[in-house]
Structure formats: structure tokens, C-alpha cells
MMTF fields as JSON, N, C-alpha, C and O atoms, coordinates in Angstrom:
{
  "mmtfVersion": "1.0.0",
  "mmtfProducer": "UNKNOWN",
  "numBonds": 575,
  "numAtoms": 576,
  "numGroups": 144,
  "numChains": 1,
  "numModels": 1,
  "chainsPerModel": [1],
  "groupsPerChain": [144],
  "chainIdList": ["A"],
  "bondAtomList": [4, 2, 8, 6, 12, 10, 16, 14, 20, 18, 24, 22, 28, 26, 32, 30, 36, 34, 40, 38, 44, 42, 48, 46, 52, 50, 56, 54, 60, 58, 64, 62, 68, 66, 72, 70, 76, 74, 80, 78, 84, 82, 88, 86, 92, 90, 96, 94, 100, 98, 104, 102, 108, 106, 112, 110, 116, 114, 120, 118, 124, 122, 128, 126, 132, 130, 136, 134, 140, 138, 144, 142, 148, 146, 152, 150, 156, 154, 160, 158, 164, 162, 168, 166, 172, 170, 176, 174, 180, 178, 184, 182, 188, 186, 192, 190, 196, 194, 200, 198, 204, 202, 208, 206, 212, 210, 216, 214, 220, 218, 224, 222, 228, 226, 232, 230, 236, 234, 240, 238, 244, 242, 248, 246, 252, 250, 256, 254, 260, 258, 264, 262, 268, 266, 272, 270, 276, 274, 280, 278, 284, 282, 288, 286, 292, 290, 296, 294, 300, 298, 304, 302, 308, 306, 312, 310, 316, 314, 320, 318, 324, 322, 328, 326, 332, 330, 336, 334, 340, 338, 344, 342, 348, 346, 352, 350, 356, 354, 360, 358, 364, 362, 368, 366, 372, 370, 376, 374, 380, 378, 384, 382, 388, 386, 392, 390, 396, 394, 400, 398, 404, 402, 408, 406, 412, 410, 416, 414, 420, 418, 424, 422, 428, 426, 432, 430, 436, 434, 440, 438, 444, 442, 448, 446, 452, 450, 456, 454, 460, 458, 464, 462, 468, 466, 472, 470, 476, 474, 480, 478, 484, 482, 488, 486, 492, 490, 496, 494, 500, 498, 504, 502, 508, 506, 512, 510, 516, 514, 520, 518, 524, 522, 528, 526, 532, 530, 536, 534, 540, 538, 544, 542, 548, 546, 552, 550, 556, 554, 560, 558, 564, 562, 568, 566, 572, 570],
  "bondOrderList": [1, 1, 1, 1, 1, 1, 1, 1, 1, 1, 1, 1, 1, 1, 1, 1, 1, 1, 1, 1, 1, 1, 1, 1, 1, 1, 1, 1, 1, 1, 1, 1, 1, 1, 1, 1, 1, 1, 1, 1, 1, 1, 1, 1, 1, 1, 1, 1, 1, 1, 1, 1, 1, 1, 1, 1, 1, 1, 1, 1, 1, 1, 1, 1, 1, 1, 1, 1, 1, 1, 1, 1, 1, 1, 1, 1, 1, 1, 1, 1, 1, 1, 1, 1, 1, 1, 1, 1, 1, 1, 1, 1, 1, 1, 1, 1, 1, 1, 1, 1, 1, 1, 1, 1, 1, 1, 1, 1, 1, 1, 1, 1, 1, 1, 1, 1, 1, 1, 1, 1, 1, 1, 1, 1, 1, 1, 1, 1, 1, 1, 1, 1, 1, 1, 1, 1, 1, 1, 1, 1, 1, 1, 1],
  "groupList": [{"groupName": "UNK", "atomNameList": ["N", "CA", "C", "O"], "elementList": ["N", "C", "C", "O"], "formalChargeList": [0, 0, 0, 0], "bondAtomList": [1, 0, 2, 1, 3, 2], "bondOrderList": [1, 1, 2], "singleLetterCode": "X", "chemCompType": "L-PEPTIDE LINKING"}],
  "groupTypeList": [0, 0, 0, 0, 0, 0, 0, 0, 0, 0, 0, 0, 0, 0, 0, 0, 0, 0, 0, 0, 0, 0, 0, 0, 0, 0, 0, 0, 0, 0, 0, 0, 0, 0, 0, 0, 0, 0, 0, 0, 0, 0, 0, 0, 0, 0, 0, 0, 0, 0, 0, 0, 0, 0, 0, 0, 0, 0, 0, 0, 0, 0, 0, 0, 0, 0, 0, 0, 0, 0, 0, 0, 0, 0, 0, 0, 0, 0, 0, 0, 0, 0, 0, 0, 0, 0, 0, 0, 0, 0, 0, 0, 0, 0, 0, 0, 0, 0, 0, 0, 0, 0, 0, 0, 0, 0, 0, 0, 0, 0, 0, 0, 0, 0, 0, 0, 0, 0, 0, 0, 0, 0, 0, 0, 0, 0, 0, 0, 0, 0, 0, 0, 0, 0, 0, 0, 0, 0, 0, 0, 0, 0, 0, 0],
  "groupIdList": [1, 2, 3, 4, 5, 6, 7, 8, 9, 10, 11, 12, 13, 14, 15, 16, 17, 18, 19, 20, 21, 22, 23, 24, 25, 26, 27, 28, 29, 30, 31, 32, 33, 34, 35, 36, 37, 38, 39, 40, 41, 42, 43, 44, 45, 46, 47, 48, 49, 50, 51, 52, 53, 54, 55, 56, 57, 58, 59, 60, 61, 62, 63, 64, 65, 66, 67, 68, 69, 70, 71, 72, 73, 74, 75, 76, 77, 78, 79, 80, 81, 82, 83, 84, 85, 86, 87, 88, 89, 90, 91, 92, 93, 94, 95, 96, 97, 98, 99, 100, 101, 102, 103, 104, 105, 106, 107, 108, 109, 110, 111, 112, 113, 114, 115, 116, 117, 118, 119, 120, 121, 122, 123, 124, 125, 126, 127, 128, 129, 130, 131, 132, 133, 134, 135, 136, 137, 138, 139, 140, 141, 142, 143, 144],
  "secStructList": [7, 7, 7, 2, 2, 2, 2, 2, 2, 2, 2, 2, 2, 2, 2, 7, 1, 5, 7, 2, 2, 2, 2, 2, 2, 2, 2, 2, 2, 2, 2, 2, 6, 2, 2, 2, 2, 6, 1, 1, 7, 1, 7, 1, 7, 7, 7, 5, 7, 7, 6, 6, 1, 7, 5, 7, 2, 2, 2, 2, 2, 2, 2, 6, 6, 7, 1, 7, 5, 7, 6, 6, 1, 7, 7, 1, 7, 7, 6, 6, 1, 1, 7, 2, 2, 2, 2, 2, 2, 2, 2, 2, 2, 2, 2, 2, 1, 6, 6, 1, 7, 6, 6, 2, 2, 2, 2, 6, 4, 4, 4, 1, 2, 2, 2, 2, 2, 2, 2, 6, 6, 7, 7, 6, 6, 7, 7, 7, 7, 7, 5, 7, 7, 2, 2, 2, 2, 2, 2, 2, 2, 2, 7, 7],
  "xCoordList": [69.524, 69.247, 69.96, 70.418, 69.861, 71.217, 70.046, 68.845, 70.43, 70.164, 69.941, 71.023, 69.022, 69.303, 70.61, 71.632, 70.667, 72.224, 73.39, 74.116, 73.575, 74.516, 74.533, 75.578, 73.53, 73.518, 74.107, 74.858, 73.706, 74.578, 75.757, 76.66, 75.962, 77.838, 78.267, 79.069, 77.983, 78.075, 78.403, 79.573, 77.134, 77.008, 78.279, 78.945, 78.306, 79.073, 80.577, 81.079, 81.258, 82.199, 82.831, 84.003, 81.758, 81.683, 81.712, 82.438, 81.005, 80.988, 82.031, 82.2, 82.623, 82.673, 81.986, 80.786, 82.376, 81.392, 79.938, 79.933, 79.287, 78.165, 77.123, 77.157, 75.95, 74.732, 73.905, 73.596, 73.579, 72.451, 71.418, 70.818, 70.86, 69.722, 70.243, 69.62, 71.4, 71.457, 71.762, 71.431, 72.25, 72.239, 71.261, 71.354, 70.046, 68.241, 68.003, 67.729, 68.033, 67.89, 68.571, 68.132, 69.893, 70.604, 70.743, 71.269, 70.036, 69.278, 67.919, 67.671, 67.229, 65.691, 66.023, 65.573, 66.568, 66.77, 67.522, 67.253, 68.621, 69.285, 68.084, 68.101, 67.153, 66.207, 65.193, 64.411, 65.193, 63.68, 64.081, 63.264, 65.335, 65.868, 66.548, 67.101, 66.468, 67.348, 65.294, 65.064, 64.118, 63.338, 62.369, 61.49, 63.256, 62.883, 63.823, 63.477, 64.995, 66.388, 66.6, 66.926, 66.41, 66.89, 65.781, 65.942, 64.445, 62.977, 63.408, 63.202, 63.921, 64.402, 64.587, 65.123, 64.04, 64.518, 66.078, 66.34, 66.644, 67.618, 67.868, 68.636, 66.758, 66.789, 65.461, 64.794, 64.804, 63.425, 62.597, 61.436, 63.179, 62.84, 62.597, 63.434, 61.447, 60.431, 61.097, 61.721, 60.92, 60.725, 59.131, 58.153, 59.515, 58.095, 58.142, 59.126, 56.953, 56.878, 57.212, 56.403, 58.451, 58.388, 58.241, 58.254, 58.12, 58.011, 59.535, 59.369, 60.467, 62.04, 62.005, 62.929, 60.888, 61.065, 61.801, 62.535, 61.397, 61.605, 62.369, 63.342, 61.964, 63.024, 63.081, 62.003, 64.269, 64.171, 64.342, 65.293, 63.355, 63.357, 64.636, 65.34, 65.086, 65.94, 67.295, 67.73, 67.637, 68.668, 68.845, 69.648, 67.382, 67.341, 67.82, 68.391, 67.427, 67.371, 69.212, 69.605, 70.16, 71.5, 72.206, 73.208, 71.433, 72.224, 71.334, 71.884, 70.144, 69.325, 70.57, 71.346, 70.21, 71.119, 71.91, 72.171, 72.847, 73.496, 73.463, 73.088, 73.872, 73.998, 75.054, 75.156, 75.856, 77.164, 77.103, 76.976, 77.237, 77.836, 78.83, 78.972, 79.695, 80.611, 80.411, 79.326, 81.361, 81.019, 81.346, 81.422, 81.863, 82.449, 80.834, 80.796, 79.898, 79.224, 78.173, 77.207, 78.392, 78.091, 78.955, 79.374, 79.312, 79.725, 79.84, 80.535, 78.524, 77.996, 77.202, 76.705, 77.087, 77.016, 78.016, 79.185, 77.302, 78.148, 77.744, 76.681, 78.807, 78.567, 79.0, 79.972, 79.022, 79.593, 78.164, 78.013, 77.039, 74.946, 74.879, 74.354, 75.137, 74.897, 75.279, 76.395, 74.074, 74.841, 75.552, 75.568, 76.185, 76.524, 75.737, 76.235, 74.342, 73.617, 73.095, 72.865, 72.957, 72.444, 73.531, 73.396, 74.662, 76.239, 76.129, 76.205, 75.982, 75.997, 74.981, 75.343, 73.661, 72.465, 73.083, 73.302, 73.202, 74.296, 74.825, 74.386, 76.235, 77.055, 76.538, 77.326, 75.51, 74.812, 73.832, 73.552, 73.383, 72.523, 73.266, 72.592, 75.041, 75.931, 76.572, 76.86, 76.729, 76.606, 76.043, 76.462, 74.917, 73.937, 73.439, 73.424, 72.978, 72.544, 73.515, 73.382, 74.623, 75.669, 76.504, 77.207, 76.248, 77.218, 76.097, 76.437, 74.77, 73.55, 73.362, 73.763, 72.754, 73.091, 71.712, 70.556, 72.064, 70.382, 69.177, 68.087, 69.284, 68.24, 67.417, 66.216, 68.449, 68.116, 67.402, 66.221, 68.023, 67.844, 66.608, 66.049, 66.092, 64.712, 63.464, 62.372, 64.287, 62.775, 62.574, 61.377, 63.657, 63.508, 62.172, 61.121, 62.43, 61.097, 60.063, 59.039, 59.712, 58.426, 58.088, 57.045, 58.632, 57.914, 57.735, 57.552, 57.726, 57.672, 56.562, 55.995, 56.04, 54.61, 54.568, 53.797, 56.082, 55.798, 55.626, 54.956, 56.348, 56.25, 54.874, 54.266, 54.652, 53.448, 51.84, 51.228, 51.845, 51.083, 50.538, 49.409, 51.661, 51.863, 51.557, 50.88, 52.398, 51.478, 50.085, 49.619, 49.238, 48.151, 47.943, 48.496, 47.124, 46.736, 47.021, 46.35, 48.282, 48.989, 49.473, 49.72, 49.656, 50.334, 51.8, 52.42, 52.346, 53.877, 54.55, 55.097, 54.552, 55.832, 55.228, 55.854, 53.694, 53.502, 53.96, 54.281, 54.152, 54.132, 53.697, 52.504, 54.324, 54.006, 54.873, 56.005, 54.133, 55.18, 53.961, 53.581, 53.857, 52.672, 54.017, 55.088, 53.859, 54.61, 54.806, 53.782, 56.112, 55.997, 56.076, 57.167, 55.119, 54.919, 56.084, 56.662, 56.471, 57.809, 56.83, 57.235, 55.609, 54.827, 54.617, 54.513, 54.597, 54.154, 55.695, 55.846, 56.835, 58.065, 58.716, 59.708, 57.752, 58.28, 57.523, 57.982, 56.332, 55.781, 55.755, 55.429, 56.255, 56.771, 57.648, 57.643, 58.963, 60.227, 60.533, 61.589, 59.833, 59.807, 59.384, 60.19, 58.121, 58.143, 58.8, 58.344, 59.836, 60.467, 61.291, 61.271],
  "yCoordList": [22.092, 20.863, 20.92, 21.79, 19.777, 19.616, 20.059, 20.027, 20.388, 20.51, 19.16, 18.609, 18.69, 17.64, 18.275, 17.592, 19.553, 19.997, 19.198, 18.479, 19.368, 19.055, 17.334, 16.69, 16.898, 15.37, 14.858, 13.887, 15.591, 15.286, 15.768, 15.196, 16.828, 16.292, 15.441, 14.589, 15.406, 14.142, 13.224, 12.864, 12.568, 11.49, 11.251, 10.245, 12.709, 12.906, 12.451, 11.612, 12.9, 13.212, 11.412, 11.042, 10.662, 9.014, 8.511, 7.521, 8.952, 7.937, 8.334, 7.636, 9.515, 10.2, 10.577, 10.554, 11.114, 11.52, 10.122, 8.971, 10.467, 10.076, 10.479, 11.691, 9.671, 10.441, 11.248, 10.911, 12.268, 13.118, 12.36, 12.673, 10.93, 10.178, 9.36, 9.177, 9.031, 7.928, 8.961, 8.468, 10.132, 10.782, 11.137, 11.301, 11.304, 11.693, 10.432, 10.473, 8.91, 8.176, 8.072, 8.142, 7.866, 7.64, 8.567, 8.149, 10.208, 10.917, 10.264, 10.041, 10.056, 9.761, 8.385, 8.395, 7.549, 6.391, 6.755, 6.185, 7.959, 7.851, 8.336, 8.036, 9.051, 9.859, 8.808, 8.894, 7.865, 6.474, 5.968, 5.698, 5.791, 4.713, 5.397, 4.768, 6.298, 8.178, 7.986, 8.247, 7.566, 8.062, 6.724, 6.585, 5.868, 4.014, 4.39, 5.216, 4.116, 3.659, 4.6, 4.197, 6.47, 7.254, 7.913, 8.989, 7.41, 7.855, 9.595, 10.237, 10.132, 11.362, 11.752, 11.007, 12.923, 12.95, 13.919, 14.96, 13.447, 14.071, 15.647, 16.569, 15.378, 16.919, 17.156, 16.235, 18.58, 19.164, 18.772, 18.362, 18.915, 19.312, 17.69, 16.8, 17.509, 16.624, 16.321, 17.14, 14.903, 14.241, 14.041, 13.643, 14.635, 14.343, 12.886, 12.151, 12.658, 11.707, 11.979, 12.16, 11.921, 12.135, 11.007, 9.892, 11.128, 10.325, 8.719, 7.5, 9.308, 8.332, 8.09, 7.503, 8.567, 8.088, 9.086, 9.827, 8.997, 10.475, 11.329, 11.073, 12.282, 13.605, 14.577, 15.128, 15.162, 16.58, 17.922, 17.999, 18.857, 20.24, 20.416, 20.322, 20.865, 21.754, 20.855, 21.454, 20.064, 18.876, 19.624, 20.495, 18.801, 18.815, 20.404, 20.518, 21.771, 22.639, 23.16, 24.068, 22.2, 22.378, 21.374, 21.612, 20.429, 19.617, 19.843, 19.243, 20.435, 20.292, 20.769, 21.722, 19.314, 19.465, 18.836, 18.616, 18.111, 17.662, 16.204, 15.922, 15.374, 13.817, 13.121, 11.94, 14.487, 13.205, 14.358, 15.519, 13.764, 15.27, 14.663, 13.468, 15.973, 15.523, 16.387, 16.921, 16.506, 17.487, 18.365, 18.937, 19.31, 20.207, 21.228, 22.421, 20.295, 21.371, 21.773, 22.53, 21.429, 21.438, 22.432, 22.02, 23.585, 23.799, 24.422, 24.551, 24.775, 25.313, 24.412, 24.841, 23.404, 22.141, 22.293, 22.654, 21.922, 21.868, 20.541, 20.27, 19.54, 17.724, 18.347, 17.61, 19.219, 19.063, 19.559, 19.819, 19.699, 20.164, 18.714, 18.558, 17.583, 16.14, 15.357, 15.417, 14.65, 14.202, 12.793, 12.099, 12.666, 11.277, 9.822, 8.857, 10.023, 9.079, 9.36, 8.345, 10.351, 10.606, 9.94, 9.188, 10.511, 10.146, 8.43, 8.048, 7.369, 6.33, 5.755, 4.935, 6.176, 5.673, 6.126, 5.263, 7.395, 7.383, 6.595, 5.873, 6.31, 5.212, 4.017, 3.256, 3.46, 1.935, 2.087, 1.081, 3.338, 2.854, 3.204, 3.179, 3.707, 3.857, 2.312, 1.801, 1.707, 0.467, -1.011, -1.874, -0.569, -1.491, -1.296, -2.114, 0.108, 0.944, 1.211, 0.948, 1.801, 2.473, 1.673, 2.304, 0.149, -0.319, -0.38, -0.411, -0.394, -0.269, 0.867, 2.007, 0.584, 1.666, 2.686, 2.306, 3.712, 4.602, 4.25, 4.75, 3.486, 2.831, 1.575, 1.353, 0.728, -0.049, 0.731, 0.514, 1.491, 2.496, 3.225, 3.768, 3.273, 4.204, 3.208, 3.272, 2.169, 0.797, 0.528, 0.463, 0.094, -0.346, 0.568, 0.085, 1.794, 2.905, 2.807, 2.788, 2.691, 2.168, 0.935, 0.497, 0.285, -0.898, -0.662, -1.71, 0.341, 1.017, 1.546, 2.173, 1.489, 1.921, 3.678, 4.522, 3.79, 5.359, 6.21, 7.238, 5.759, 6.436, 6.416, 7.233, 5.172, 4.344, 5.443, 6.351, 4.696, 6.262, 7.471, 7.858, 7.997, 9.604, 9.823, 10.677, 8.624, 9.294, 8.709, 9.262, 7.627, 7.441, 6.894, 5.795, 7.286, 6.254, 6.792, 6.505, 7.788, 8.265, 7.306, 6.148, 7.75, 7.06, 7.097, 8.026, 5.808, 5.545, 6.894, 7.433, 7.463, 8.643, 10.086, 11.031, 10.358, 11.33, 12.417, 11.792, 13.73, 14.155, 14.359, 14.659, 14.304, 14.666, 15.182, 14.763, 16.385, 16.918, 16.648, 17.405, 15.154, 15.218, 15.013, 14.796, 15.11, 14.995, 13.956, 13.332, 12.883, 11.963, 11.901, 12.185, 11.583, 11.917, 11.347, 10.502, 11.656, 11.503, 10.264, 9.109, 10.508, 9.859, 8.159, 7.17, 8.231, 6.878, 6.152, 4.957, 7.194, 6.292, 5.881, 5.156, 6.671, 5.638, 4.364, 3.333, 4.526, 3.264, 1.928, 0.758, 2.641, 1.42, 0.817, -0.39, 1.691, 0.902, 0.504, -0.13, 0.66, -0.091, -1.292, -2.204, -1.696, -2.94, -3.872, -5.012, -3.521, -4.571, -5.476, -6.445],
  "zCoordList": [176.241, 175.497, 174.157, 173.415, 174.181, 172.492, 171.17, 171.437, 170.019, 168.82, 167.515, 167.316, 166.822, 165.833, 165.319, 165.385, 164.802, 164.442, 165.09, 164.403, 166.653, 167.963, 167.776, 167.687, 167.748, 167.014, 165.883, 165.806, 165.001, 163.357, 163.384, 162.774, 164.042, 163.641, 164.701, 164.319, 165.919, 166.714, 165.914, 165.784, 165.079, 164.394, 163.246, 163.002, 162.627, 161.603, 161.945, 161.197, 162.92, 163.271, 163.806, 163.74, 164.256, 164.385, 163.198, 163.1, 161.955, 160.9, 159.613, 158.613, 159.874, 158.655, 157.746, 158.019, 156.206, 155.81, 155.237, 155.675, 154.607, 154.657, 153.695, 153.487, 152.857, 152.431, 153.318, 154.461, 152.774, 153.655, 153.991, 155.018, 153.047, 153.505, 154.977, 156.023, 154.65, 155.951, 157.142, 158.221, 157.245, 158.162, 158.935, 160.152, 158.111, 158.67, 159.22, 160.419, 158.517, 159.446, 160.673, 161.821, 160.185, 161.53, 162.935, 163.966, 162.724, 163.576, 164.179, 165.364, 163.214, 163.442, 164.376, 165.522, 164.059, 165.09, 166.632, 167.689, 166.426, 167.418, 168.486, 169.679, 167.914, 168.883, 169.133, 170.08, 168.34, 168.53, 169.708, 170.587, 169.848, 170.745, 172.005, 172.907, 171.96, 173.586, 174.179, 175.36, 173.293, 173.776, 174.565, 175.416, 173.582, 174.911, 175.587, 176.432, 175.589, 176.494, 177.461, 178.578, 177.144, 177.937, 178.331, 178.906, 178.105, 178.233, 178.284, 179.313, 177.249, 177.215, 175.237, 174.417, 175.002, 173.569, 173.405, 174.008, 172.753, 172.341, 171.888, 172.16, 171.041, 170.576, 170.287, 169.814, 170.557, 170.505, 168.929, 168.945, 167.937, 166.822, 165.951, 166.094, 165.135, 164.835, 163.628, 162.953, 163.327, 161.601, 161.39, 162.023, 159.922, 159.149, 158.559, 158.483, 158.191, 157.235, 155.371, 154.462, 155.347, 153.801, 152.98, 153.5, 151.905, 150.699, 150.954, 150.906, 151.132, 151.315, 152.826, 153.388, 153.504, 155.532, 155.858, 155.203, 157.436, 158.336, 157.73, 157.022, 157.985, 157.642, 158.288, 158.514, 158.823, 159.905, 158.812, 158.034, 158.894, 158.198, 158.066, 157.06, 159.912, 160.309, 159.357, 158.374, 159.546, 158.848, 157.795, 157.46, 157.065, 155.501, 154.884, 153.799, 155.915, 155.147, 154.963, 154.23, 155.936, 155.991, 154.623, 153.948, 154.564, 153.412, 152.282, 151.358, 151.792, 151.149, 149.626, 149.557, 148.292, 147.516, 147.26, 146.077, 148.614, 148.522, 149.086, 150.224, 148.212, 148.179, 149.442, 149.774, 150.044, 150.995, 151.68, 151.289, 153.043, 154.004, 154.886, 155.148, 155.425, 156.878, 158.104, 158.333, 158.81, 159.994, 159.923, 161.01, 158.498, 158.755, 157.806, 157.506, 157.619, 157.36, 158.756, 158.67, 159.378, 161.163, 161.867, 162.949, 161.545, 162.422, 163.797, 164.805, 163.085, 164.59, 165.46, 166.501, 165.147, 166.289, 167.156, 167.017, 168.182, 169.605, 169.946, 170.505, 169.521, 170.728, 172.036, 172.202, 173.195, 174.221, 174.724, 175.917, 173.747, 174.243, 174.422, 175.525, 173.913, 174.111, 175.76, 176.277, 176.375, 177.63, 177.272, 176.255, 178.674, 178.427, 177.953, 177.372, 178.411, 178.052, 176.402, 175.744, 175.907, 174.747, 173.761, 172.796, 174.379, 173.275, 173.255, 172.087, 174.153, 174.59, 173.624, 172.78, 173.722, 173.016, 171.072, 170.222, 170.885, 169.222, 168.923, 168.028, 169.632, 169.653, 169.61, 169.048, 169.967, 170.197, 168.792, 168.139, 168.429, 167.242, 166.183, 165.154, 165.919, 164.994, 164.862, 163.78, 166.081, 165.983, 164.99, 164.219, 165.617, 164.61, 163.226, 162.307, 163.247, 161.891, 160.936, 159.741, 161.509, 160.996, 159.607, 158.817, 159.521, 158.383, 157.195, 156.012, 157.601, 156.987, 155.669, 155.904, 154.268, 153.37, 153.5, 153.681, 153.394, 153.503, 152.579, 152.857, 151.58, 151.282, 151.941, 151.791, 152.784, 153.703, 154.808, 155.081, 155.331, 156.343, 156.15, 157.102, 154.819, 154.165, 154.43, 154.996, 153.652, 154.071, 154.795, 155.074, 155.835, 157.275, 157.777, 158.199, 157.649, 158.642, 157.842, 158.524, 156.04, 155.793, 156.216, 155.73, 156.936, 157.362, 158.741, 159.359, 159.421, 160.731, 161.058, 160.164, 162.117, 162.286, 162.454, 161.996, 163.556, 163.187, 162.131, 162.23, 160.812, 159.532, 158.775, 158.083, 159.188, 158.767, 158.791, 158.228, 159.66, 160.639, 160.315, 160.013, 160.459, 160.433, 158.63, 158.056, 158.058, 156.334, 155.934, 154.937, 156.526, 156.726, 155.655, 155.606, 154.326, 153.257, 151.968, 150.977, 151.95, 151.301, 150.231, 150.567, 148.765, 148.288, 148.527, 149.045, 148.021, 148.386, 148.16, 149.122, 147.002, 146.642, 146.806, 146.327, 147.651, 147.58, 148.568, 149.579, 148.784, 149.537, 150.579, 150.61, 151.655, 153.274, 154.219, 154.458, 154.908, 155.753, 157.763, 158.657, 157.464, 158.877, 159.701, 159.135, 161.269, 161.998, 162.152, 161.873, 162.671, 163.471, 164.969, 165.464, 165.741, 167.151, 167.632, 166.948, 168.609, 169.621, 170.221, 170.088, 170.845, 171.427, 170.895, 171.621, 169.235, 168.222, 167.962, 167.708, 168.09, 168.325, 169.561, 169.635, 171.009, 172.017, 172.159, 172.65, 171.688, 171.886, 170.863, 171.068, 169.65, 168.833, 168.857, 168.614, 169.251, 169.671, 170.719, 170.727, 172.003, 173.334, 172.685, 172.873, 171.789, 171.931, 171.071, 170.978, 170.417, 170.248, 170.38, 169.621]
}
């Protein structure tokens, strides 16, 4: 099975470089939508609910610091762990998401039930590292 790593430079390597924020989204979506479309997740490893919307540890702890990334800080990503349908579902949400700025990309998921959720009655900027269920983003984004 592929890696969120094996994903982001995937991703990376499609958009060029990039903020580290819009990259967590544009992971966190590619996996919302591999888990309606390809009723399959992409990669094992979870977004929390942070304070700015989803965030992957494993990600964060590769760019943590830094404001822009590309694929060359990936390099031990392997896109050839990605199947054809996973690459397909990237591509379709690099599509739509992709001209989108990561602050757009940040609000969009507070107005999302999965983020929603998972930080409960949290204030807006506080800390949280709760999970977001794989489970609360197939069923939010099937229905829309």
C-alpha cells in the first residue's frame, strides 16, 4: 500500500512546488474522495483535527518549518506504491482543488463536518490532535 509520503510527491511532482498548508489539504481531500470514489483509502495514516484543518503528523513532521515545498523533499516517496485508480482520483481532486489557495482550502474543511466533528466544541484556534475518522469522511463526502 502507498504512503501519505508516496502521495505528496505524487501530488508534488503534478503541481509543483507549493505551501505546506495546501499540500495537507490537497492530501486530506485526495484521500476524502479515493475513499467515496475508490471505496479504498489511499494511504494508512490519519489527519487530525488541527487548529488551520486536517493535518497529517507523518507530512507535517517532513515539512514542519517550512512555508513552500516540492518533490524533491520526498524523496523517498515512491508514486509507482500508487494504483491506477488512486493516481486518477489525485488528478481529479488536483483538478478542482488545485488552483484553490490553502487558505481557501483551510476554510473549505472548517465548514466540513469531518473536521467539524472530530474537534467537537473546541475553540476556533485551540489545539487538537483528535483523529479524523476515515469512517466520518466517507460518509460526508458521498453525500454530496
Amino acid at each position: 500500500m502507498a504512503s501519505v509520503i508516496d502521495a505528496a510527491k505524487y501530488i508534488l511532482e503534478k503541481t509543483g512546488e507549493i505551501t505546506s498548508m495546501k499540500l495537507q489539504k490537497l492530501a486530506y481531500y485526495s484521500q476524502a474522495w479515493a475513499l467515496v470514489w475508490d471505496e479504498d483509502e489511499i494511504f494508512p495514516e490519519d489527519f487530525e483535527a488541527w487548529a488551520n484543518g486536517p493535518v497529517n503528523k507523518c507530512l507535517y513532521a517532513k515539512h514542519r518549518g517550512m512555508f513552500k515545498v516540492d518533490s524533491s523533499l520526498f524523496r523517498e516517496g515512491d508514486t509507482s506504491a500508487l494504483n491506477d485508480a488512486h493516481k486518477e482520483t489525485i488528478d481529479k481532486v488536483l483538478e478542482f482543488y488545485g488552483d484553490k489557495t490553502a487558505q481557501w482550502l483551510s476554510n473549505l474543511t472548517h465548514k466540513e463536518a469531518p473536521w467539524l466533528e472530530a474537534r467537537g466544541e473546541l475553540q476556533p484556534m485551540a489545539s487538537c490532535s483528535d483523529i479524523i475518522s476515515k469512517a466520518s469522511m466517507a460518509e460526508y463526502y458521498s453525500s454530496l
